[in-house]
Amino acid sequence: MQGKLLQTVDILLCEDTRKTKKLLSYLEIKRKNLISYNDNNGSRKRPIIIAKLLAKTKVGIVSDAGTPLISDPGYKLVQDCHINKIKVTHAPGPSSVIN
């Protein structure tokens, strides 16, 4: 399931594009539109991402570690999505036990 989602989103946000490229290579997924989204640039990029989501662009986010969208840079994006009434869903990785 995760592989399909990683292939079908229009834009893939990555905490670290280098790590995500390794994951995509392992899954034999070739794609463009990888965008860095992390603690250092999140406040600058969130308004742009929210605008794309409101325009019906499909956006995915890959975190490197921690609990996805809770203890990584994605949680602020999820907060903004809820404020803007944008539906959020998840596809946990192999070690995402909190789901």
PDB file of C-alpha atoms in Angstrom:
ATOM      1  CA  MET A   1       0.000   0.000   0.000  1.00  0.00           C
ATOM      2  CA  GLN A   2       2.731   2.482   0.948  1.00  0.00           C
ATOM      3  CA  GLY A   3       4.447   1.932  -2.385  1.00  0.00           C
ATOM      4  CA  LYS A   4       1.282   2.785  -4.274  1.00  0.00           C
ATOM      5  CA  LEU A   5       0.796   5.962  -2.270  1.00  0.00           C
ATOM      6  CA  LEU A   6       4.413   6.968  -2.810  1.00  0.00           C
ATOM      7  CA  GLN A   7       3.854   6.561  -6.544  1.00  0.00           C
ATOM      8  CA  THR A   8       0.498   8.286  -6.891  1.00  0.00           C
ATOM      9  CA  VAL A   9       0.811  11.521  -4.940  1.00  0.00           C
ATOM     10  CA  ASP A  10       1.529  14.615  -7.031  1.00  0.00           C
ATOM     11  CA  ILE A  11       4.162  15.920  -4.614  1.00  0.00           C
ATOM     12  CA  LEU A  12       6.177  13.984  -2.061  1.00  0.00           C
ATOM     13  CA  LEU A  13       7.454  15.953   0.924  1.00  0.00           C
ATOM     14  CA  CYS A  14      10.563  14.496   2.527  1.00  0.00           C
ATOM     15  CA  GLU A  15      12.165  15.175   5.863  1.00  0.00           C
ATOM     16  CA  ASP A  16      15.437  14.297   4.086  1.00  0.00           C
ATOM     17  CA  THR A  17      15.277  13.782   0.330  1.00  0.00           C
ATOM     18  CA  ARG A  18      18.472  11.685   0.384  1.00  0.00           C
ATOM     19  CA  LYS A  19      16.906   9.127   2.721  1.00  0.00           C
ATOM     20  CA  THR A  20      13.632   9.111   0.813  1.00  0.00           C
ATOM     21  CA  LYS A  21      15.490   8.530  -2.458  1.00  0.00           C
ATOM     22  CA  LYS A  22      17.080   5.434  -0.893  1.00  0.00           C
ATOM     23  CA  LEU A  23      13.628   4.181   0.158  1.00  0.00           C
ATOM     24  CA  LEU A  24      12.179   4.835  -3.289  1.00  0.00           C
ATOM     25  CA  SER A  25      15.135   3.074  -4.911  1.00  0.00           C
ATOM     26  CA  TYR A  26      14.630   0.052  -2.650  1.00  0.00           C
ATOM     27  CA  LEU A  27      10.936  -0.027  -3.605  1.00  0.00           C
ATOM     28  CA  GLU A  28      11.885   0.462  -7.278  1.00  0.00           C
ATOM     29  CA  ILE A  29       9.853   3.656  -7.503  1.00  0.00           C
ATOM     30  CA  LYS A  30      11.048   6.328  -9.895  1.00  0.00           C
ATOM     31  CA  ARG A  31       9.541   9.727  -9.380  1.00  0.00           C
ATOM     32  CA  LYS A  32      10.209  13.428  -9.391  1.00  0.00           C
ATOM     33  CA  ASN A  33       8.640  16.156  -7.270  1.00  0.00           C
ATOM     34  CA  LEU A  34      10.503  15.361  -4.066  1.00  0.00           C
ATOM     35  CA  ILE A  35      10.413  18.456  -1.887  1.00  0.00           C
ATOM     36  CA  SER A  36      12.400  18.943   1.285  1.00  0.00           C
ATOM     37  CA  TYR A  37      10.109  19.617   4.264  1.00  0.00           C
ATOM     38  CA  ASN A  38      11.708  19.674   7.705  1.00  0.00           C
ATOM     39  CA  ASP A  39      12.043  21.668  10.923  1.00  0.00           C
ATOM     40  CA  ASN A  40      14.323  24.195   9.235  1.00  0.00           C
ATOM     41  CA  ASN A  41      12.068  25.116   6.304  1.00  0.00           C
ATOM     42  CA  GLY A  42       8.600  24.006   7.429  1.00  0.00           C
ATOM     43  CA  SER A  43       7.281  27.403   8.532  1.00  0.00           C
ATOM     44  CA  ARG A  44       8.206  28.855   5.141  1.00  0.00           C
ATOM     45  CA  LYS A  45       6.819  25.964   3.092  1.00  0.00           C
ATOM     46  CA  ARG A  46       3.604  25.173   4.986  1.00  0.00           C
ATOM     47  CA  PRO A  47       1.524  28.016   3.467  1.00  0.00           C
ATOM     48  CA  ILE A  48       2.567  26.923  -0.031  1.00  0.00           C
ATOM     49  CA  ILE A  49       1.719  23.285   0.728  1.00  0.00           C
ATOM     50  CA  ILE A  50      -1.664  24.218   2.220  1.00  0.00           C
ATOM     51  CA  ALA A  51      -2.474  26.256  -0.905  1.00  0.00           C
ATOM     52  CA  LYS A  52      -1.618  23.251  -3.101  1.00  0.00           C
ATOM     53  CA  LEU A  53      -3.759  20.956  -0.947  1.00  0.00           C
ATOM     54  CA  LEU A  54      -6.685  23.377  -1.159  1.00  0.00           C
ATOM     55  CA  ALA A  55      -6.229  23.297  -4.939  1.00  0.00           C
ATOM     56  CA  LYS A  56      -6.683  19.482  -4.770  1.00  0.00           C
ATOM     57  CA  THR A  57      -3.013  18.585  -5.319  1.00  0.00           C
ATOM     58  CA  LYS A  58      -2.273  15.186  -3.774  1.00  0.00           C
ATOM     59  CA  VAL A  59       0.601  15.560  -1.302  1.00  0.00           C
ATOM     60  CA  GLY A  60       2.415  12.853   0.628  1.00  0.00           C
ATOM     61  CA  ILE A  61       5.012  13.210   3.349  1.00  0.00           C
ATOM     62  CA  VAL A  62       7.771  10.812   4.371  1.00  0.00           C
ATOM     63  CA  SER A  63       9.348  11.147   7.800  1.00  0.00           C
ATOM     64  CA  ASP A  64      12.741   9.693   8.650  1.00  0.00           C
ATOM     65  CA  ALA A  65      12.157   8.513  12.199  1.00  0.00           C
ATOM     66  CA  GLY A  66       9.891   8.989  15.161  1.00  0.00           C
ATOM     67  CA  THR A  67       6.161   8.621  15.002  1.00  0.00           C
ATOM     68  CA  PRO A  68       4.971   9.968  11.644  1.00  0.00           C
ATOM     69  CA  LEU A  69       3.035  13.215  11.887  1.00  0.00           C
ATOM     70  CA  ILE A  70       3.253  13.250  15.705  1.00  0.00           C
ATOM     71  CA  SER A  71       6.906  13.619  16.653  1.00  0.00           C
ATOM     72  CA  ASP A  72       8.397  14.797  13.377  1.00  0.00           C
ATOM     73  CA  PRO A  73       8.088  17.952  11.225  1.00  0.00           C
ATOM     74  CA  GLY A  74       4.775  16.730   9.789  1.00  0.00           C
ATOM     75  CA  TYR A  75       2.715  17.415  12.897  1.00  0.00           C
ATOM     76  CA  LYS A  76       2.605  21.190  12.236  1.00  0.00           C
ATOM     77  CA  LEU A  77       1.444  20.516   8.687  1.00  0.00           C
ATOM     78  CA  VAL A  78      -1.295  18.227  10.013  1.00  0.00           C
ATOM     79  CA  GLN A  79      -2.386  20.976  12.436  1.00  0.00           C
ATOM     80  CA  ASP A  80      -2.657  23.439   9.545  1.00  0.00           C
ATOM     81  CA  CYS A  81      -4.566  20.867   7.500  1.00  0.00           C
ATOM     82  CA  HIS A  82      -7.119  20.472  10.290  1.00  0.00           C
ATOM     83  CA  ILE A  83      -7.471  24.246  10.610  1.00  0.00           C
ATOM     84  CA  ASN A  84      -8.148  24.400   6.862  1.00  0.00           C
ATOM     85  CA  LYS A  85     -10.476  21.367   6.955  1.00  0.00           C
ATOM     86  CA  ILE A  86      -8.174  19.308   4.741  1.00  0.00           C
ATOM     87  CA  LYS A  87      -8.539  15.565   5.210  1.00  0.00           C
ATOM     88  CA  VAL A  88      -5.396  13.775   6.397  1.00  0.00           C
ATOM     89  CA  THR A  89      -4.735  10.055   6.268  1.00  0.00           C
ATOM     90  CA  HIS A  90      -1.682   7.905   6.939  1.00  0.00           C
ATOM     91  CA  ALA A  91       0.183   4.870   5.727  1.00  0.00           C
ATOM     92  CA  PRO A  92       2.480   3.685   8.506  1.00  0.00           C
ATOM     93  CA  GLY A  93       5.961   2.380   7.921  1.00  0.00           C
ATOM     94  CA  PRO A  94       7.238  -0.900   9.344  1.00  0.00           C
ATOM     95  CA  SER A  95       8.011   0.528  12.791  1.00  0.00           C
ATOM     96  CA  SER A  96       5.024   2.847  13.284  1.00  0.00           C
ATOM     97  CA  VAL A  97       3.479   1.096  16.268  1.00  0.00           C
ATOM     98  CA  ILE A  98       1.278   3.954  17.515  1.00  0.00           C
ATOM     99  CA  ASN A  99      -1.216   3.689  14.638  1.00  0.00           C
TER     100      ASN A  99
END
